[in-house]
Coordinates of C-alpha atoms and ligand atoms in Angstrom, one line a residue:
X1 CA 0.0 0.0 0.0
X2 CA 2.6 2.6 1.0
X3 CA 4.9 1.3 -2.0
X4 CA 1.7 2.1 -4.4
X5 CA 1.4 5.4 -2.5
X6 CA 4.7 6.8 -3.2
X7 CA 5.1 5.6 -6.5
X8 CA 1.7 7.3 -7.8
X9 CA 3.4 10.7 -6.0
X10 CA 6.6 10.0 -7.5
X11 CA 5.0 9.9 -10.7
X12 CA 3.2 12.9 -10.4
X13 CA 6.7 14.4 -9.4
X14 CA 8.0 13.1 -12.9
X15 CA 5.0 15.1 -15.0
X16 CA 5.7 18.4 -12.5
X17 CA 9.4 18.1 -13.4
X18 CA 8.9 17.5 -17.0
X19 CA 6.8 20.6 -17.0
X20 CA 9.1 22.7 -15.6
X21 CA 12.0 21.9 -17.3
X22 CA 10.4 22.3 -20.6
X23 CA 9.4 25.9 -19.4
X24 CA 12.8 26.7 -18.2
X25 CA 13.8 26.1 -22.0
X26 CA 10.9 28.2 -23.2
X27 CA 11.7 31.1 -21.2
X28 CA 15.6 30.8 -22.6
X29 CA 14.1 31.2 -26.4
X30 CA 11.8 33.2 -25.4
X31 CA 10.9 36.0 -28.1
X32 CA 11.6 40.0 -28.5
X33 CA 9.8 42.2 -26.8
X34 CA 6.8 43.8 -29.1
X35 CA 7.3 47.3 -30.3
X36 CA 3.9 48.9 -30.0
X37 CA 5.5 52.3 -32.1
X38 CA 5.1 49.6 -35.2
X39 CA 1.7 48.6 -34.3
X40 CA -1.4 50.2 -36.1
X41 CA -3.8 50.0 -35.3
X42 CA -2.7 49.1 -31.3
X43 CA -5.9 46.8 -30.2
X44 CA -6.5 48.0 -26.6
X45 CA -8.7 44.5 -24.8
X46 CA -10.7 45.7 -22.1
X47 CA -12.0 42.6 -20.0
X48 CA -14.8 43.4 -17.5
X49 CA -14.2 40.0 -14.9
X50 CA -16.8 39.2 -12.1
X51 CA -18.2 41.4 -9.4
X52 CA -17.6 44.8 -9.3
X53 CA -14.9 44.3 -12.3
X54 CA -17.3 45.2 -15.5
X55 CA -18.6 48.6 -13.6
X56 CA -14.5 49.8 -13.0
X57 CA -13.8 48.6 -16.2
X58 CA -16.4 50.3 -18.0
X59 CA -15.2 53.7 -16.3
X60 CA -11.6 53.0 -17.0
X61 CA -12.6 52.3 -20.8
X62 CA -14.4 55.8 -20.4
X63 CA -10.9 57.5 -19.7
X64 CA -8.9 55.6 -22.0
X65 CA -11.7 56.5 -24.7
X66 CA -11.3 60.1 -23.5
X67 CA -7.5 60.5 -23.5
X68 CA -6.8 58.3 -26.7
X69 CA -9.9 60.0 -28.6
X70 CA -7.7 61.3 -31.3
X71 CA -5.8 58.0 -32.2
X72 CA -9.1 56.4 -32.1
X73 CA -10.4 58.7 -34.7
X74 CA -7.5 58.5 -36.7
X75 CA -7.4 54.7 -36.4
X76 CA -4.3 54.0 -34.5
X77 CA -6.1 52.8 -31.5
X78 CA -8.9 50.6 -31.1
X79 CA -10.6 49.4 -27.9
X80 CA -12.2 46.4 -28.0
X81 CA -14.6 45.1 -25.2
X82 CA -14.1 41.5 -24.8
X83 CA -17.1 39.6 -22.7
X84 CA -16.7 35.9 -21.2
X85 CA -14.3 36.0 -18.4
X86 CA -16.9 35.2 -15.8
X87 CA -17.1 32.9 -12.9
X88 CA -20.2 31.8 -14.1
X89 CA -18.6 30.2 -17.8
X90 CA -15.1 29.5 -16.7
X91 CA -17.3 27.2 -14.2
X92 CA -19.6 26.0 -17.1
X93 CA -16.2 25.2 -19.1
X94 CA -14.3 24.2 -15.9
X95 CA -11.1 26.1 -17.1
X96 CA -9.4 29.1 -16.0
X97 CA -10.0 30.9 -18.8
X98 CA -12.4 29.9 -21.6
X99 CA -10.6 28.8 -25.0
X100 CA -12.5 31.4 -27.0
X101 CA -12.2 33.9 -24.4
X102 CA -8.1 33.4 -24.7
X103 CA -8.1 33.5 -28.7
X104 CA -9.7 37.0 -28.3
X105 CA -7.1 38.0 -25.7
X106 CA -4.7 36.8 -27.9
X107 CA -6.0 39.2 -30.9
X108 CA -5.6 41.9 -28.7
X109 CA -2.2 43.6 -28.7
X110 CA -2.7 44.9 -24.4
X111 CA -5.6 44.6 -22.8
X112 CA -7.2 45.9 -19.3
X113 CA -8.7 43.4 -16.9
X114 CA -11.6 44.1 -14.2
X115 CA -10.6 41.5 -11.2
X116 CA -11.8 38.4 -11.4
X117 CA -13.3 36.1 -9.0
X118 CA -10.5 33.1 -7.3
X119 CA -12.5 29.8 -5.8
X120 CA -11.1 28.2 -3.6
X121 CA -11.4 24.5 -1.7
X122 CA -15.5 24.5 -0.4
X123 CA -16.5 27.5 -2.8
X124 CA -19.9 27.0 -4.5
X125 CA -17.6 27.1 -7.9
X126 CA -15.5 23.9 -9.3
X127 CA -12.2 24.6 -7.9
X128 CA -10.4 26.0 -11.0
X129 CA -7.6 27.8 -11.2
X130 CA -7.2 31.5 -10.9
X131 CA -7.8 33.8 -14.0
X132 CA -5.0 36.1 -13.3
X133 CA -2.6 33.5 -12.7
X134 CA -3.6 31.5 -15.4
X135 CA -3.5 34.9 -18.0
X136 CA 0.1 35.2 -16.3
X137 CA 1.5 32.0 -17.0
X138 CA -0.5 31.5 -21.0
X139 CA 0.9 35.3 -22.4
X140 CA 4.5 34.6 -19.7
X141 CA 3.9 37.9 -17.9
X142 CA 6.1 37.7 -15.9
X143 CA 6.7 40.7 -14.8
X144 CA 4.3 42.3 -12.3
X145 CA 5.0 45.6 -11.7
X146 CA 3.2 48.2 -8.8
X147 CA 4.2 50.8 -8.2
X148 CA 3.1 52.9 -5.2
X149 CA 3.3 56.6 -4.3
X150 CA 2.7 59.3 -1.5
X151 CA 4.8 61.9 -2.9
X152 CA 4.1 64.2 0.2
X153 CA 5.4 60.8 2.4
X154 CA 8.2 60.6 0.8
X155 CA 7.0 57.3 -0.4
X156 CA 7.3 56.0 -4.6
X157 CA 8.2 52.6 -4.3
X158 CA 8.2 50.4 -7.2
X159 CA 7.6 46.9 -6.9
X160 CA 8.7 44.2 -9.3
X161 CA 7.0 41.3 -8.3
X162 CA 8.0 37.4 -10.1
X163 CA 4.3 36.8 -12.3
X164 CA 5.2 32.8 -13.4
X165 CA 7.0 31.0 -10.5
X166 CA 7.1 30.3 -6.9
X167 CA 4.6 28.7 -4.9
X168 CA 2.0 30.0 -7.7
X169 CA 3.6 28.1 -10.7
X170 CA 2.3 24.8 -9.7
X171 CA -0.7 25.8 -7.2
X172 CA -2.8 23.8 -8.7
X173 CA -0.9 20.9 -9.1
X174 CA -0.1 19.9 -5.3
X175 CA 0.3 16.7 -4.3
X176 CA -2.4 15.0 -1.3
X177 CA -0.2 11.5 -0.8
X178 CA -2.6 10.4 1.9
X179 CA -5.1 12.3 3.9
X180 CA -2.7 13.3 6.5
X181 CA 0.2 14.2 3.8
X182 CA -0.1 17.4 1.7
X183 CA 2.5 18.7 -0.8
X184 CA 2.8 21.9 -2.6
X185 CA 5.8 22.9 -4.6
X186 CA 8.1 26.1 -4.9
X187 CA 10.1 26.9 -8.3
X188 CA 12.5 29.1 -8.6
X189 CA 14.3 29.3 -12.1
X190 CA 17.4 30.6 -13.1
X191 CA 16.2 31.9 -16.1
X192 CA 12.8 33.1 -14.3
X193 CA 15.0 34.8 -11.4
X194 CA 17.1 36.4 -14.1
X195 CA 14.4 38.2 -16.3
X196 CA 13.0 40.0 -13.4
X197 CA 15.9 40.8 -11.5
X198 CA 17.5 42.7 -14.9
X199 CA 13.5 44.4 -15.4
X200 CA 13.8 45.9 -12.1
X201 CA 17.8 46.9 -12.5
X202 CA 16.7 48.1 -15.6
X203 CA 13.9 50.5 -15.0
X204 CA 16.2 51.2 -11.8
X205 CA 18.8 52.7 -14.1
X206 CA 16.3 54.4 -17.2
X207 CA 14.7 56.1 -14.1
X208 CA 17.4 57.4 -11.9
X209 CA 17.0 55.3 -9.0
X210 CA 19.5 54.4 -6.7
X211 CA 19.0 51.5 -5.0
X212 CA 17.5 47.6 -5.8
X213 CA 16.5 45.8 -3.0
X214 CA 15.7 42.3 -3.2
X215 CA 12.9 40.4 -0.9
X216 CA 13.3 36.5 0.2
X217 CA 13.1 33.8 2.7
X218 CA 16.6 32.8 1.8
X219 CA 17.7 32.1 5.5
X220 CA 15.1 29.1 6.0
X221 CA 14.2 28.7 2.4
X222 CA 17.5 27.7 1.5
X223 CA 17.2 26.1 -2.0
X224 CA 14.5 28.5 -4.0
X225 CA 14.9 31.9 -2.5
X226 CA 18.9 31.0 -2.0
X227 CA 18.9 31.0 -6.0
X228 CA 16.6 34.0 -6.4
X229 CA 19.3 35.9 -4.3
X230 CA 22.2 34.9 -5.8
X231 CA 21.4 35.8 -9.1
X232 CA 20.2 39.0 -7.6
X233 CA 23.7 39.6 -6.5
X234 CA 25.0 38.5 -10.0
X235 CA 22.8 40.8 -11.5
X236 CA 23.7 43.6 -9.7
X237 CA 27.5 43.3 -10.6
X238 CA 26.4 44.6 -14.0
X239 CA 24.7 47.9 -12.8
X240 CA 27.6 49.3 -10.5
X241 CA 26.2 53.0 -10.3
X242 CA 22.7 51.3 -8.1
X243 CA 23.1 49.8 -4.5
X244 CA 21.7 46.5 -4.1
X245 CA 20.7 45.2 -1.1
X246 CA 18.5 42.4 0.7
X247 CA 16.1 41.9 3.2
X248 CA 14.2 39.3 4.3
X249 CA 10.3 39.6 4.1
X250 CA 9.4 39.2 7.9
X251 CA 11.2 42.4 8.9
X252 CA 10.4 43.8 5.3
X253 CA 6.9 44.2 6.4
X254 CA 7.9 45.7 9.6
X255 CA 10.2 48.5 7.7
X256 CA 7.4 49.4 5.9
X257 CA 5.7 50.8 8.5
X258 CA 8.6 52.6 9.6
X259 CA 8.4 55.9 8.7
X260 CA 12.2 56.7 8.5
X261 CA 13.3 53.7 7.0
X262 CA 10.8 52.9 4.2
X263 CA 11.6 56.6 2.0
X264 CA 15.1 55.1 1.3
X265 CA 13.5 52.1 -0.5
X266 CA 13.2 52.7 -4.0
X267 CA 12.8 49.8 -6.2
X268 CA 12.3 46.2 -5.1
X269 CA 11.8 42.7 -6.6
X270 CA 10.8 39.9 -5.3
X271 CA 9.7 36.2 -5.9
X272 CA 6.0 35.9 -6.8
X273 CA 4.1 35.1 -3.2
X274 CA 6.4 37.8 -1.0
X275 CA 5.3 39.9 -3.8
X276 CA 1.8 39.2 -3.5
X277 CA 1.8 40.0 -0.2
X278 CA 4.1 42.8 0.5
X279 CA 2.2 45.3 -2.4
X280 CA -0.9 44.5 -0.5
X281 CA 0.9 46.1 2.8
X282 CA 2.5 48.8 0.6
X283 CA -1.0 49.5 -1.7
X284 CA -2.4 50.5 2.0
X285 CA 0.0 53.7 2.5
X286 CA -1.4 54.8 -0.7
X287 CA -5.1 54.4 0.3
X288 CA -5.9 50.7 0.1
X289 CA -5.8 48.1 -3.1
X290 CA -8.7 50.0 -4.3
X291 CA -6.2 52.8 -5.3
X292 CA -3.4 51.0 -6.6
X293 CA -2.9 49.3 -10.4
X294 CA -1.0 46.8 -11.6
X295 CA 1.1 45.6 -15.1
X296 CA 1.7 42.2 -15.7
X297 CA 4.2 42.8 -19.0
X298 CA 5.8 39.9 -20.9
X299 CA 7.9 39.9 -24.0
X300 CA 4.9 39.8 -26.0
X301 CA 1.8 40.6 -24.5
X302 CA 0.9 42.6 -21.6
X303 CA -2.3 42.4 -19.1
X304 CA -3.1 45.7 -17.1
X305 CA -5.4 45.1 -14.0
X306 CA -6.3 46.4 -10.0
X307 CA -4.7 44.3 -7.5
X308 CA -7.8 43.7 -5.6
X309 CA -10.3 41.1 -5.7
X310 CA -14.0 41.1 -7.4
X311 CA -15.9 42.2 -4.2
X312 CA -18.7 40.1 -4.6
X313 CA -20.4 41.7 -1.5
X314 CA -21.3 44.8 -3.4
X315 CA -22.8 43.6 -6.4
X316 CA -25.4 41.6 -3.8
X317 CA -25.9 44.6 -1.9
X318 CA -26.4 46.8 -4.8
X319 CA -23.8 49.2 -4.4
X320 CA -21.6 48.3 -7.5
X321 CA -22.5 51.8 -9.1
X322 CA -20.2 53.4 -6.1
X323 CA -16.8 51.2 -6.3
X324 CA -14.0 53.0 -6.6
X325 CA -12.7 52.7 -10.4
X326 CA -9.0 54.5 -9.1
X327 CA -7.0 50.9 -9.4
X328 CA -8.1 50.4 -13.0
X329 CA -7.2 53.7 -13.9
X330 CA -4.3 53.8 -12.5
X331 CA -3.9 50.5 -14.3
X332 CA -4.8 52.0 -17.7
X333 CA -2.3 55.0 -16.9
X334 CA 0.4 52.1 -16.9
X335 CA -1.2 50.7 -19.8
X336 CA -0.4 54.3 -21.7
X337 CA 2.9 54.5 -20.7
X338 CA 3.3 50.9 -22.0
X339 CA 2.2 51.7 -25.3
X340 CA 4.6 55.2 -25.7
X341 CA 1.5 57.6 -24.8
X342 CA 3.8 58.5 -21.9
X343 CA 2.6 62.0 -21.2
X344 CA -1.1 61.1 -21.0
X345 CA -0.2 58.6 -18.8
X346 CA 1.3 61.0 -16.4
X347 CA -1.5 63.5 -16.9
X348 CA -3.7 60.5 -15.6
X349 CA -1.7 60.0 -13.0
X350 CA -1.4 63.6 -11.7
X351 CA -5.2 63.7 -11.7
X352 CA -5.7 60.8 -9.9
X353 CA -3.3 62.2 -7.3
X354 CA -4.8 65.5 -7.1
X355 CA -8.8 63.6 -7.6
X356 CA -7.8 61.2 -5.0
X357 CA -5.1 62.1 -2.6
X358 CA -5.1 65.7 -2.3
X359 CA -8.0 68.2 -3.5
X360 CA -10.8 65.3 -2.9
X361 CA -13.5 67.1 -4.2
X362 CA -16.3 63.7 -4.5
X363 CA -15.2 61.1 -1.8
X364 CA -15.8 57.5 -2.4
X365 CA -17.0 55.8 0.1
X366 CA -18.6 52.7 -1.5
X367 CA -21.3 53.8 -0.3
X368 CA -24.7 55.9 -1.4
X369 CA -23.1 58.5 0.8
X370 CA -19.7 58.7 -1.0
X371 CA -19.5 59.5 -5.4
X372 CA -20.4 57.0 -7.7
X373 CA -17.9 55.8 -10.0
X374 CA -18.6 57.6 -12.8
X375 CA -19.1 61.3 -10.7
X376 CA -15.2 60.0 -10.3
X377 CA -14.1 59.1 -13.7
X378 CA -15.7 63.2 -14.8
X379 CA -14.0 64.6 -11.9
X380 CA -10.7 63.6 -13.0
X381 CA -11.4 63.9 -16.8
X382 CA -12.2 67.3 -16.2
X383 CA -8.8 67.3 -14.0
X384 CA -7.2 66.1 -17.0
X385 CA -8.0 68.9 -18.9
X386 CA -7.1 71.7 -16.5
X387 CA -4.7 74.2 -18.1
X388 CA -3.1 74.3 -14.7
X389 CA -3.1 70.2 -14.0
X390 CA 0.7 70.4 -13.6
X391 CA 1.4 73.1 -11.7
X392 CA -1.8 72.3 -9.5
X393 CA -0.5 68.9 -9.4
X394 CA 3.2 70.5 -8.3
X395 CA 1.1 72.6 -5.4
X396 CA -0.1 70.0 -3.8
X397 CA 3.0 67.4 -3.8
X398 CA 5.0 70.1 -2.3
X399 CA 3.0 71.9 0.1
X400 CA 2.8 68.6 1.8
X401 CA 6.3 67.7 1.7
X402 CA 7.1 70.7 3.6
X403 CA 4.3 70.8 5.6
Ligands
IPM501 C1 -3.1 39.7 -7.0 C2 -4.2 38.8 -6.5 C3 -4.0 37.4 -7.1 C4 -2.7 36.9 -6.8 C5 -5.1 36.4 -6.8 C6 -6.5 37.0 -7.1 C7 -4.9 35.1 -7.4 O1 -4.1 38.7 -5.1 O2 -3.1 40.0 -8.2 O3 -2.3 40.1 -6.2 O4 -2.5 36.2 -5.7 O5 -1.7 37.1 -7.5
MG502 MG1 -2.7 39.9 -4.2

């Protein structure tokens, strides 16, 4: 019995390693990265996901339609609603994401995702796997980047989080040997450790930042996070003008919340579940998830989303109308940036600073006493278009700072 036991593990061992090797060799031909300058016209996916997703998507496609209005009249940008990511039909089809939900992804050339609902063990849904995770490892973003800011703080962190690997890679393939015996597995690549690591030295050094700090477990979790660090250190031999340093994640969370420490931190990257985690923390500073968006870039493709969940609750207790759409449009500000519409991206982002952090003229409250979402989305359109956005924008950043 235990002989038949092992074996049957041992062989589902064998198909997880066979996997993951083949990846490793996937990821070391992996392609160029696409040039969207060459791209006409770029198609722009926006995918509205479960719960309160289709009503902050809808008001994030409202601003993108807004800001790109000209390309879109002249043909060089389309958006293109795409329906069928629901809980309800990835349920029906018992798959992550539905094939002919993915082809239509796939015609896209970027596309914007409303959060999706994630079952898990006992939820009324079949216990599929997670959209985002599943998008993340089909288009290989691996690459999840969040940034998170409160200028007048002294806080603009940048977080490059691994999208592929660690304890996410296989998290639905696990391993129940008997009743009492539960395996999961943690894979860290060489490859995979070394395409972040360079992303976040990279954007360290086109960006003027200082310092890379690195995030692990690597005391206890020897073999994984060892490697992750490692290369990290490798890495940073190449890029000798930026200090590189490491921390691990327990006390990382603590030096978040210290006010002295946590303005020195610039840029950090981390493997894919400290990551998770630690943007949640740092999103808070900011003013919760609900404010904070997220790019999940690969060589080819690249998937813009909020880091939050689908919030389920509100849709039930008919309060959808009054989410708070900032984490999707700070998401499609990324998205702009990504594309080379650089400077309408920062215009976005200024007005969602002044809409959001500082002026706060409709307060959402999620809530029928706070501003609906779309009261939100004019506010900062008509922010957008101020004459004196910037130099409002530059008011309010520094009055705080020295106040
Ligand atoms: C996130 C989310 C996802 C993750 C969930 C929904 C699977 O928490 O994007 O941070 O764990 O990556
Ligand atoms: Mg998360």
């Amino acid at each position: 019995m235990q002989n038949t036991v092992i074996q049957k593990s041992l062989d589902h061992f064998k198909t997880v390693i066979e996997s993951q090797l083949q990846r490793v060799e996937r990821i070391k031909k992996s392609a160029e990265w696409t040039d969207y300058s060459t791209l006409e016209p770029i198609i722009i996916g926006v995918i509205g996901g479960d719960g309160i997703g289709p009503y902050i998507a809808d008001e994030a496609k409202r601003a993108l339609e807004f800001l790109l209005k000209d390309e879109i009249a002249s043909g060089k940008a389309e958006l293109r609603t795409i329906e069928g990511l629901t809980i309800e039909k990835r349920a029906e089809v018992k798959k992550a994401i539905p094939d002919d939900v993915l082809d239509e992804i796939k015609k896209c050339h970027i596309c914007l995702k409303g959060p999706t609902t994630t079952p898990k063990k006992g939820d009324p849904w079949p216990n599929i796997e997670s959209a985002n995770v599943a998008m993340r490892k089909e288009l290989d973003l691996f690459a999840n980047v969040r940034p998170v800011r409160v200028l007048s703080e002294g806080i603009d962190w940048v977080f490059f989080r691994e999208n592929t690997e660690d304890l996410y890679a296989l998290g639905s393939q696990g391993l129940d040997v008997t009743d009492d015996l539960a395996f999961d597995f943690k894979v860290i690549t060489t490859p995979g450790s070394d395409r972040i690591i360079r992303a976040a030295f990279d954007y360290a050094k086109a960006n003027g930042k200082k310092r890379v700090t690195a995030v692990t477990k690597a005391n206890v979790v020897k073999t994984t996070d060892g490697k992750f660090l490692n290369v990290f250190y490798n890495i940073a031999k190449e890029y000798p003008g930026i200090e590189a340093d490491d921390w691990y994640i327990d006390i990382m969370t603590a030096k978040l919340i210290d006010t002295k420490r946590r303005t020195q931190f610039e840029v950090f990257v981390l493997p894919n579940l400290y990551g998770d985690i630690l943007t949640d923390e740092a999103a808070e500073f900011q003013g919760g998830v609900g404010t904070a968006g997220s790019a999940n870039v690969g060589k080819q493709y690249a998937m813009f989303e909020a880091i939050h969940g689908s919030a389920p609750r509100m849709v039930d207790e008919g309060r959808a109308q009054y989410a708070d759409p900032s984490s999707m449009l700070r998401a499609s500000s990324m998205l702009l940036k990504h594309i080379g519409q650089v400077e309408k991206g920062e215009r976005l982002d200024m007005a969602l600073d002044i809409c959001g952090t500082y002026e706060r003229k409709y307060r959402l409250t999620g809530r029928s006493d706070g501003a609906t979402g779309r009261e939100y989305v004019d506010y900062v359109m008509e922010t957008i278009q101020a004459e004196d956005l910037k130099e409002r924008w530059e008011q309010f950043t520094k009055q705080e700072k020295t106040g």
